[in-house]
XYZ file of C-alpha atoms in Angstrom:
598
model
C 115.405 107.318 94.956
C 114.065 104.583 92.747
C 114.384 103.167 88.863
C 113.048 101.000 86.725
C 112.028 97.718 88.223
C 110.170 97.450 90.321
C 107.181 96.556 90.418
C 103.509 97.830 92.286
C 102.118 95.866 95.300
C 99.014 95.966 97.229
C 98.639 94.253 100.421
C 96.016 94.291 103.475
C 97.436 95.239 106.625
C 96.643 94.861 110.387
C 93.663 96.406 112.400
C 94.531 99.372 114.071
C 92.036 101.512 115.751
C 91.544 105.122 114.907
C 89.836 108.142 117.313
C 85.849 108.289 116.407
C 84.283 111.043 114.145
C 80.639 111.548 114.499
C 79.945 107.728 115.265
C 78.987 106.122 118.607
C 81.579 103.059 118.260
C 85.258 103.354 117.967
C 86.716 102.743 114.349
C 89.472 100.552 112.995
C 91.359 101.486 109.812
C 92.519 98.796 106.964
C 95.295 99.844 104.585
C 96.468 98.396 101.649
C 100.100 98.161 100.896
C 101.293 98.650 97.169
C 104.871 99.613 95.526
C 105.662 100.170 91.826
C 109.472 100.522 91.102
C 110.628 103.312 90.249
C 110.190 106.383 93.073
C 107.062 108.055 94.500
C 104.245 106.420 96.480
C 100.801 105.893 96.305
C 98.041 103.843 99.094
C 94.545 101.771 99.515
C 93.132 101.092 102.388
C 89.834 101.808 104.114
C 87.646 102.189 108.194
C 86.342 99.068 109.177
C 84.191 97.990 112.089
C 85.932 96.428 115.335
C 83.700 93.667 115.290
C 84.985 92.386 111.864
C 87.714 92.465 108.997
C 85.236 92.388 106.225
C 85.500 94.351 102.896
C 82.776 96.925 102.263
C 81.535 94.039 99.420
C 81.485 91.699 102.167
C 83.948 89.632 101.304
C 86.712 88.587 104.198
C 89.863 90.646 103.393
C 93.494 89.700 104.493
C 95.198 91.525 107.645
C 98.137 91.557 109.050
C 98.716 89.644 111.917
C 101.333 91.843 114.188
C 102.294 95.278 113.930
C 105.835 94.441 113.083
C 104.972 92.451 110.311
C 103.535 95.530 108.792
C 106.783 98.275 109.575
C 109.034 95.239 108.320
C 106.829 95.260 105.057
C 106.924 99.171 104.956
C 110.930 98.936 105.116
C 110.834 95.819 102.434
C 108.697 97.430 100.112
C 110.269 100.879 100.284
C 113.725 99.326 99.513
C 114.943 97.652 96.931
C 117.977 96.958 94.612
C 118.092 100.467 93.080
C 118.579 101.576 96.327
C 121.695 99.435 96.252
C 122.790 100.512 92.439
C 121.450 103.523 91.173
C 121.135 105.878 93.837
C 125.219 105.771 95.133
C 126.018 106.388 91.445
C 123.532 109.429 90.590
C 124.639 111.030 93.301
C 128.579 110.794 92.499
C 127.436 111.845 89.197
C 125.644 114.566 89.423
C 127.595 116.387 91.989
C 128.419 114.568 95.211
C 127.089 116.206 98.670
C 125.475 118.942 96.297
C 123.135 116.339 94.893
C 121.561 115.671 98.033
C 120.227 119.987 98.096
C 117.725 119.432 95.001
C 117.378 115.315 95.812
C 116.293 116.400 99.484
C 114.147 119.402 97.987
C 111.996 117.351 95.340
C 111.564 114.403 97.828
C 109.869 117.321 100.542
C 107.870 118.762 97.776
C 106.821 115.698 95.836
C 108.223 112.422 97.576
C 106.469 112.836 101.110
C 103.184 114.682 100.243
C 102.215 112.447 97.213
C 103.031 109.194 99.180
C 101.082 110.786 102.088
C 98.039 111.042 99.592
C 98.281 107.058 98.281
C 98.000 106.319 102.003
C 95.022 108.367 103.526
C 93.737 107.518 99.651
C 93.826 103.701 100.347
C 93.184 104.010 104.038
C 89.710 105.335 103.509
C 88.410 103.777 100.185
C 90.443 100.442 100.956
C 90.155 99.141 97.366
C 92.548 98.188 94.685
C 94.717 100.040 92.532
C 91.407 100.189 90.036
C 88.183 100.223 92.533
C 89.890 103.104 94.430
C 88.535 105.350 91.529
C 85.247 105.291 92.480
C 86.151 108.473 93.808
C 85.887 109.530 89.994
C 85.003 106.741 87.937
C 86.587 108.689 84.736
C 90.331 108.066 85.993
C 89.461 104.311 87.118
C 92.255 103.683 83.864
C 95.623 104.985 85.904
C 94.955 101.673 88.101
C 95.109 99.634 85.037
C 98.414 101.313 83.700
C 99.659 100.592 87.398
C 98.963 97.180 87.342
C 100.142 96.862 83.230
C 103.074 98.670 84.876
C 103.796 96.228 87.712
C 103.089 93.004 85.131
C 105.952 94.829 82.747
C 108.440 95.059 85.504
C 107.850 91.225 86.690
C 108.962 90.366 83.819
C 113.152 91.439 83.979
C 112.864 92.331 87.685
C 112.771 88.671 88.851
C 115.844 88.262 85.997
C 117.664 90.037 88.193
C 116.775 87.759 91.262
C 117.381 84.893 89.135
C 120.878 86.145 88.341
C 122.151 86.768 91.741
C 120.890 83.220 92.535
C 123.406 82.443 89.738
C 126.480 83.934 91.533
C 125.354 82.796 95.288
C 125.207 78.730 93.555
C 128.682 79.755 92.216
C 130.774 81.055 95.210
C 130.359 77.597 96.326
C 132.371 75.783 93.923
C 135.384 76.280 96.031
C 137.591 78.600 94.006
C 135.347 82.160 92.821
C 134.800 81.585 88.845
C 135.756 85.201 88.172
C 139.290 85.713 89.442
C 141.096 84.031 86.639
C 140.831 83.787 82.762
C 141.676 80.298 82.609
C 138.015 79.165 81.981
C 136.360 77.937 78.602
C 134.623 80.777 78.784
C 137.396 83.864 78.810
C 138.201 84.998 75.234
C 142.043 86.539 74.537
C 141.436 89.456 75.633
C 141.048 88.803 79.181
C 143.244 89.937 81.913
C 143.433 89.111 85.608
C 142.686 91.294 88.491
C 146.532 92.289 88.977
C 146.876 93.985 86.115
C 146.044 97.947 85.421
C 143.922 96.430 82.784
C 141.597 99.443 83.497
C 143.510 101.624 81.477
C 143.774 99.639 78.219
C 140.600 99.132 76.286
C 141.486 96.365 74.820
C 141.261 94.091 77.510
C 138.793 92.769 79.527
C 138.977 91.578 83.593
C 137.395 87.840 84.317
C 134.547 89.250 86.560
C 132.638 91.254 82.831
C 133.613 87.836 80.979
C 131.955 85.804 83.878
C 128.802 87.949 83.864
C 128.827 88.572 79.977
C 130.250 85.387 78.743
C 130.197 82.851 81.187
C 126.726 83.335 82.829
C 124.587 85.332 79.940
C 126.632 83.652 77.042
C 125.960 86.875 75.067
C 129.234 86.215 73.082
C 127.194 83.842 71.427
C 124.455 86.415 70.516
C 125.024 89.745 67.822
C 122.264 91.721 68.956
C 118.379 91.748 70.134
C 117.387 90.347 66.550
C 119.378 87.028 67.633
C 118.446 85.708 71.110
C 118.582 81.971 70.682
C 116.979 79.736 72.907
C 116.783 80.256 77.307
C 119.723 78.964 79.055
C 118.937 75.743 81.192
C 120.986 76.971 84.159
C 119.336 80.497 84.228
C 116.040 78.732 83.645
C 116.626 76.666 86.697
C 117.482 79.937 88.566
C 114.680 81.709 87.589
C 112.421 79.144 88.456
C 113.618 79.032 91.917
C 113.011 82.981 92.023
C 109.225 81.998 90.908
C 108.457 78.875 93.200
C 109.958 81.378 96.598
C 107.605 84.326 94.662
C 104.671 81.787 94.589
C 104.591 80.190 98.455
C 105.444 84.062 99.700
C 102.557 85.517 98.017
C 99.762 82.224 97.431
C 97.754 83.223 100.999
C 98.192 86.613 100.650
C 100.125 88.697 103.434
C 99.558 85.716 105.966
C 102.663 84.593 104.512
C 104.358 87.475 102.789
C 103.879 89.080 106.177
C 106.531 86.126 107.751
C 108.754 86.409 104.637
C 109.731 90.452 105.060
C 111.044 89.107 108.669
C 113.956 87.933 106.578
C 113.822 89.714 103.332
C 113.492 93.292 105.256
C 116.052 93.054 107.662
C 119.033 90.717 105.844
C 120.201 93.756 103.962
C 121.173 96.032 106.681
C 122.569 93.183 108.615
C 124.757 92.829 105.307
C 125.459 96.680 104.378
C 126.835 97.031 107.682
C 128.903 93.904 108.134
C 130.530 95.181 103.978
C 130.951 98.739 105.572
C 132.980 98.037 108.260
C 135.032 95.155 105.695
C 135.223 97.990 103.374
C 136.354 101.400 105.509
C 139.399 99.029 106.469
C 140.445 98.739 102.627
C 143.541 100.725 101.061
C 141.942 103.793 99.142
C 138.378 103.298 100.967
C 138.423 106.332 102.275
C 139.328 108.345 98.741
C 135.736 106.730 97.642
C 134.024 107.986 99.983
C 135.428 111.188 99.798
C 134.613 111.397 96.507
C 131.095 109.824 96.826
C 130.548 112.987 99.494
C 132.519 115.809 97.477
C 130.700 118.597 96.939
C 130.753 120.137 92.905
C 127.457 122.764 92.771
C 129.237 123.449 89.310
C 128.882 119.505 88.024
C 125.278 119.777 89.546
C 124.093 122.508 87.638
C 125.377 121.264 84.508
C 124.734 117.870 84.485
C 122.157 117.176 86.786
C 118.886 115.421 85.872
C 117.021 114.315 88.227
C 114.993 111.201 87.112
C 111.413 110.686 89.177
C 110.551 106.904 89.322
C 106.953 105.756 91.017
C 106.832 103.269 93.949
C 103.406 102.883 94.752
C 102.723 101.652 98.175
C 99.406 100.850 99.792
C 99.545 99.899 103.172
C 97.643 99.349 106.342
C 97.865 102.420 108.810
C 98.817 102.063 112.176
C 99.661 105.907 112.930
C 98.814 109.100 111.109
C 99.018 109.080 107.748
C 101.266 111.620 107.677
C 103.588 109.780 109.848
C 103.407 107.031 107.987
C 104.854 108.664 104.641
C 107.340 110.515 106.529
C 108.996 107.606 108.055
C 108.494 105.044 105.130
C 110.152 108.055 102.686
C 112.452 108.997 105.601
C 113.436 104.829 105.624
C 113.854 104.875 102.337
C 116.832 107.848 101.699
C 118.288 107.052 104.542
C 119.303 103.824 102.794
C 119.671 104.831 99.647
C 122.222 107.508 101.482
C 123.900 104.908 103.752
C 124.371 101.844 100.708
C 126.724 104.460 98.843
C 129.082 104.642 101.922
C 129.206 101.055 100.760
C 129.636 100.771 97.536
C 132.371 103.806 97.373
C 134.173 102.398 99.886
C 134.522 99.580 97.700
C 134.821 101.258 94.272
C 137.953 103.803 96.273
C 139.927 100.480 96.931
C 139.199 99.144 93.369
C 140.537 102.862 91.746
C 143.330 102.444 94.362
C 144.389 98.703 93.474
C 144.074 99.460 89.870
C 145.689 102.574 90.034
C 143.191 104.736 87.872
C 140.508 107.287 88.085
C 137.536 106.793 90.416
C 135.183 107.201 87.761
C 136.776 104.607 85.353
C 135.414 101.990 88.003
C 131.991 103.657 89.088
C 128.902 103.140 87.237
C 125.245 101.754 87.636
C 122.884 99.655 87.526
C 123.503 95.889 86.970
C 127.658 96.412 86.008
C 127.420 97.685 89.286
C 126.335 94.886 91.244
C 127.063 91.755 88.983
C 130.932 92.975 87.713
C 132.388 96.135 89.537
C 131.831 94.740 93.334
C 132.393 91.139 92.743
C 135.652 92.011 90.814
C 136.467 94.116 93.929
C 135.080 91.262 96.528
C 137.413 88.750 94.815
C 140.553 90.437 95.925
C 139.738 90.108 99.517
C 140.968 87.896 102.246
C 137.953 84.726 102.143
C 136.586 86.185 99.454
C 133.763 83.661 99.248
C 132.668 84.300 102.363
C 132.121 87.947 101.122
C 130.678 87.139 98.188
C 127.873 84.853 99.793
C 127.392 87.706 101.989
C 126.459 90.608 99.190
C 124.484 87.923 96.582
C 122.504 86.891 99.834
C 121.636 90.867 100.409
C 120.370 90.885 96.557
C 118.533 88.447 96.908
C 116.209 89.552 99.831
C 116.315 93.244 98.605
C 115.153 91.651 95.273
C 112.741 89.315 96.619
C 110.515 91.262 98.954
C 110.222 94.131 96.072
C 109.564 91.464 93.348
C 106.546 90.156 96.193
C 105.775 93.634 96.291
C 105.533 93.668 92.235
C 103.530 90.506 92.103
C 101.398 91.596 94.859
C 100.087 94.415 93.157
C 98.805 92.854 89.941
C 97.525 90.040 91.914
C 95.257 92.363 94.738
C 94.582 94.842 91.993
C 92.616 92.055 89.391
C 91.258 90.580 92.750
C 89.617 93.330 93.815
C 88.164 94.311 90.322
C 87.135 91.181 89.642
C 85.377 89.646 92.229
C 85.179 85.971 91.367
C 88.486 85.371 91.650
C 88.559 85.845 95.508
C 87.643 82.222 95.801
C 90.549 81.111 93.795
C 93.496 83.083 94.932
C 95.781 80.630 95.003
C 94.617 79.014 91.477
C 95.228 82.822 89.879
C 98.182 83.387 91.853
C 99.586 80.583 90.041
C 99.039 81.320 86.502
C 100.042 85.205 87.206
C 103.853 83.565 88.529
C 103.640 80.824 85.717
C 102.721 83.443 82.943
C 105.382 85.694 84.615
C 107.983 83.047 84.280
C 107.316 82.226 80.189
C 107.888 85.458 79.315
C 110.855 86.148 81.624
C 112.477 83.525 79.363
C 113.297 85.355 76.564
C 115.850 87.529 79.109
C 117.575 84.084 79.949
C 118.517 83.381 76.293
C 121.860 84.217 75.275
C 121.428 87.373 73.993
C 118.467 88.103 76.740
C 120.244 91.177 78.367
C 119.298 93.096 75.116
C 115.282 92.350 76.222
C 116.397 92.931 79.681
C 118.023 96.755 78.898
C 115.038 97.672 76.643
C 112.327 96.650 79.047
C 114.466 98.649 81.806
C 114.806 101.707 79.629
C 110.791 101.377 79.188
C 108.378 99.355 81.116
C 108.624 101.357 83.938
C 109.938 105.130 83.706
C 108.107 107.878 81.869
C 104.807 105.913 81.995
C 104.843 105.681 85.770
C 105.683 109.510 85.952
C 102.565 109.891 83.492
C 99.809 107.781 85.954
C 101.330 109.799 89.093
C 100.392 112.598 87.426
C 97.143 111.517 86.189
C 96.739 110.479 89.584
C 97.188 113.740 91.707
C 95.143 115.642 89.331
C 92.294 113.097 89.711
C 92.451 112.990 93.421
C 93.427 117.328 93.939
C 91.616 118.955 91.026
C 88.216 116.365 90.211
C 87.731 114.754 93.409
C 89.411 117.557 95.294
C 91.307 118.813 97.834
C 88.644 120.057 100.138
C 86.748 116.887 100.411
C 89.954 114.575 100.606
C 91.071 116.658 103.390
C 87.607 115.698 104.726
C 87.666 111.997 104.435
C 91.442 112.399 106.115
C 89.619 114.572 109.244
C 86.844 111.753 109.362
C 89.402 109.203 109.471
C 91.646 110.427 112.208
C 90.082 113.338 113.438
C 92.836 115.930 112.617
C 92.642 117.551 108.805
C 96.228 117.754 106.794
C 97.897 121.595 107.156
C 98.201 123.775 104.871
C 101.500 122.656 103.541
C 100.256 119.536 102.483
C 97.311 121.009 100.985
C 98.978 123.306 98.325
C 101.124 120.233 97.389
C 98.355 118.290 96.310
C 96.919 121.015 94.595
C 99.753 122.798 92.895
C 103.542 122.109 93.944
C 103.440 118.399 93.271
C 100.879 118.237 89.915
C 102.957 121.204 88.826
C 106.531 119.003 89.529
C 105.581 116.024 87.644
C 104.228 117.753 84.706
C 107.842 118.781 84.549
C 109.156 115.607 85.100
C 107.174 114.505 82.448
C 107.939 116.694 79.534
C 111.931 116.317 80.752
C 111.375 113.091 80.085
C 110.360 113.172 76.617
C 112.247 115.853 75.880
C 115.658 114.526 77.243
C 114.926 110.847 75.969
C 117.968 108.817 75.096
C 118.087 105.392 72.782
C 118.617 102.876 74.878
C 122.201 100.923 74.503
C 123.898 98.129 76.361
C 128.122 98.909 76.054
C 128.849 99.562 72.708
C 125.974 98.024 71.058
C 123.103 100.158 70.185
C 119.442 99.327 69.748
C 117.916 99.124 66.392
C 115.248 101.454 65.228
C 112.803 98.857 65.440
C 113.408 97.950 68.976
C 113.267 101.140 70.527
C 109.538 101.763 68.210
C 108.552 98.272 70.510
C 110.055 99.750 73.464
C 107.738 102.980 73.194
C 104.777 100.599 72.325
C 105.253 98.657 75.500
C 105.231 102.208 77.228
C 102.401 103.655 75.771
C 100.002 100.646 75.923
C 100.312 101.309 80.071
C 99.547 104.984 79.767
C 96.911 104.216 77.326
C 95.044 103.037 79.729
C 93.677 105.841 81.030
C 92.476 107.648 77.686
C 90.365 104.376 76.944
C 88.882 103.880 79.848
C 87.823 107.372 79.926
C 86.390 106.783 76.476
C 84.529 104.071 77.822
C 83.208 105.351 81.031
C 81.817 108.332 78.929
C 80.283 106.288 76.070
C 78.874 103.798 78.590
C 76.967 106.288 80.984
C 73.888 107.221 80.329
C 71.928 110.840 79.203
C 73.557 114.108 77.634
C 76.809 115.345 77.439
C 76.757 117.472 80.120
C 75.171 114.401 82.191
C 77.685 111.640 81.324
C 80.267 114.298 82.599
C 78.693 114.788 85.752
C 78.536 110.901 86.319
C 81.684 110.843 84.655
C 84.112 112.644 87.467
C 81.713 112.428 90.434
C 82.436 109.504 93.006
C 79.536 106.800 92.630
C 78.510 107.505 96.351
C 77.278 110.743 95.348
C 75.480 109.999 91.804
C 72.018 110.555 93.497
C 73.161 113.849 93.948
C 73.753 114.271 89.895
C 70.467 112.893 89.633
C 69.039 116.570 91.361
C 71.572 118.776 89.581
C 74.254 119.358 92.350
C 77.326 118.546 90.982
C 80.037 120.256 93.132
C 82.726 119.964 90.002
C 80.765 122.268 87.889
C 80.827 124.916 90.958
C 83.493 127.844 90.731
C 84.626 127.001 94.329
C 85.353 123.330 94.006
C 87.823 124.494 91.440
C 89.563 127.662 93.630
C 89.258 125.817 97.301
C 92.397 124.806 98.611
């Protein structure tokens, strides 16, 4: 269960060899690795000869060099810090236990078969989020809006790095800045941690004036028409975030591939070491019972359940269907086992506090910045523990920022194919442009920026290219043949199940998702302040110009081809491998059957 941030990725994988089909040598399959923040999957990849690694326009493409390397980037990629943040807290929310019926439902019906398509997708075109449309030239624009997409959520994702670089510098300064209010930076209204400040809202507790006042300075700041200038110390932070970003990613996955050795595995070394901290903590226990409490009543009401794209492209080693079950499978399982976590935590805060679980539980960067380092203060070496949990957000936030970064990177690479001589030159100005325009979110009243591009870079308009998407690849390019290329790939064609997904279940699901999401759309706000009109029109202009993407392009693939109407539509939505077959009049899309085959 993903939102907002993150970012799309593609990355070559290793070499893994795949059963022949119809050819006298053995094949090897290359898969491209890609993730988008926000919650279901997509894939590139491609068959290659044994005797080389070469992409189909000659050019030398990146591999990975073990097997591990690739399941560690699977895990990195498919986890990140909403994992941590907004998963635990939908779930309380909307019902407890009872959240995980639908959660568990929509990932079997939409999750696993759509990331199952990105993969065997990528595996046998191995392209780029844009040249994997040759398959039908006309929807070549959804890989634009999911690179736009990724570019958008650079820009406050690695914020969020930069910040948690912030609090691991300051748990070193011997006493934790946020246990007191005897700083230049508390206002009157502060209150230490001993107090049942909760309950009066008139006060305030030093760990929301350390994140609000003494790190983002936003005291100094009335609003999102009155930013000022970036922050040195942020600055600083957030350069650090760009210069780790920059040597991860310059040579490609030769040295991303080392990096997720660390960046994949830190977190559940640190989850498990804070669960078994936190279990032992007074009121623990009523957390987590109340993280697992069932209310079917709460669901039904309340419950909306928010679809976020992660688009992954990665190299296959297995079955593709394998693949998506374990990398989705991964994926929950975390999401699942962080809110034992975080609850455990939250239960001891209610408990020491003496007020209402959900007076302390929320989401999203209060979550992770005030609620558990308020909570982490009160322990026994409570710097120890908070090195611990800032070093966990930073390696779930830098392996899905890579991820980000990645895909904007391989996905103008591939399209443009002069700049695979200068990878590293490119890589740099993508990071440095990243980095200018990340500043405005590190000026004092930056987490204004930062909530509006979170409420809109990266939700409805990733919903809208999945969609695009799986009608492209089920209803143009269709079904039948993509169940082909999956049978020529690894000699076994996807059941039945997975089949009527890609056809109807899953096309039909995000439609859904997508008119919820208009229909059910909220002004963004950040506390008590609330965006102006003008700011949420920009928001929905930063949206749209992703999912425009795909209406101009179309515009421009039809204008641009060549003969009649009828013609240029042919052209239009059949792959370019097959235009000689336009050229006689057999155009399989215009045929009743293409259309009623499942």
């Amino acid at each position: 269960m993903l939102r907002g941030r993150l970012p799309v990725t593609h990355m070559s994988s290793a070499i893994a060899p795949v059963k022949p089909s119809g050819t006298a040598g053995p094949k090897e399959v290359e898969l491209i690795l890609v993730k988008e923040q926000n919650g279901v999957q997509f894939t590139s990849s491609a068959l290659v000869s044994p005797s080389g690694q070469t992409h189909p326009s000659g050019e030398e493409r990146e591999t990975w060099g073990k097997k591990i390397d690739f399941l560690l980037s699977v895990i990195g990629f498919a986890v990140d810090l909403a994992n941590v943040w907004r998963f635990p807290y939908l779930c309380y929310k909307n019902g407890g236990g009872a959240f995980l019926v639908p959660y568990l439902f929509f990932m079997v019906i939409a999750g696993m078969p759509l990331f199952y398509m990105e993969l065997a997708l990528g595996q046998y075109n191995r392209e780029g989020a844009a040249g994997v449309w040759k398959i039908c030239p006309i929807f070549k624009g959804v890989g634009f809006t999911v690179i736009l997409i990724s570019l958008y959520v650079g820009f406050y994702y690695n914020v969020i790095i930069a910040w948690a670089l912030f609090y691991l510098f300051s748990c070193f300064s011997g006493e934790l800045p946020w246990i007191h209010c005897n700083n230049t930076w508390n206002s009157p209204n502060c209150s230490d941690l001993n107090s049942t400040l909760l309950n009066d809202t008139y006060k305030t507790t030093p760990a929301l004036e350390y994140f609000e006042r003494g790190m983002l300075h936003l005291h100094k700041s009335s609003g999102i028409d009155d930013l000022g200038l970036p922050r040195w110390q942020l600055t600083s932070c957030l350069a650090v975030v760009i210069v780790v970003l920059y040597f991860s990613l310059w040579k490609g996955v030769k040295t991303s591939g080392k990096v997720v050795w660390i960046t994949a595995t830190m977190p559940y070394v640190v989850l498990t070491v804070l669960l078994l901290r936190g279990v032992t903590l007074p009121g623990a226990i009523d957390g987590i019972k109340a993280y697992l409490s069932v209310d079917f009543l709460r669901l039904c009401v309340t419950l909306s359940f928010k679809c976020t794209c992660s688009i992954i492209a990665l190299k296959s080693m297995m079955l593709c269907y394998r693949d998506a079950i374990i990398t989705s499978s991964i994926n929950s399982l975390t999401s699942f086992f962080s809110g034992f976590v975080i609850f455990s935590f939250l239960g001891y805060m209610s408990h020491k506090h003496n007020v209402a679980l959900d007076k302390v539980a929320t989401d999203g960067p209060g979550l992770v910045f005030i609620i558990y380092p308020e909570a982490i203060a009160t322990l026994p070496g409570s710097s120890v523990w908070a090195v611990i949990f800032f070093i966990m957000l930073l390696t779930l936030g830098i392996d899905s920022a890579m991820g980000g970064m990645e895909s904007v990177i391989t996905g103008l690479i591939d399209e443009f194919k002069f700049l695979h001589k200068h990878r590293e030159l490119f890589t740099l100005f993508i990071v440095v442009s990243t980095f200018l325009i990340s500043l405005i979110c590190v000026t004092n009243g930056g987490i204004y920026v930062f909530t509006l591009l979170d409420h809109f870079a990266a939700g409805t308009s990733i919903l809208f290219g999945v969609l695009i998407e799986a009608v492209g690849i089920a209803w143009f390019y269709g079904v039948d043949r993509f169940s082909d290329d999956i049978q020529e790939m690894i000699g076994q064609r996807p059941g039945l199940y997975w089949r009527l997904c890609w056809k109807f279940v899953s096309p039909c699901f995000l439609l859904f998702m997508v008119v919820v999401s208009f229909a059910t759309f909220n002004p963004p706000k950040y506390g008590s302040y609330y965006f102006p009109t003008w700011a949420t029109m920009l928001g929905w202009c930063l949206s749209i110009s992703s999912m425009i993407m795909v209406p101009l392009y179309a515009i421009y693939k039809f204008c641009s081809l060549p003969g009649s109407f009828c013609d240029k539509l042919a052209y239009a939505i059949t792959p370019e491998t097959e235009h000689h077959l336009v050229e006689r009049g057999e155009v399989r899309q215009f045929t009743l059957h293409h259309w009623l085959v499942v």
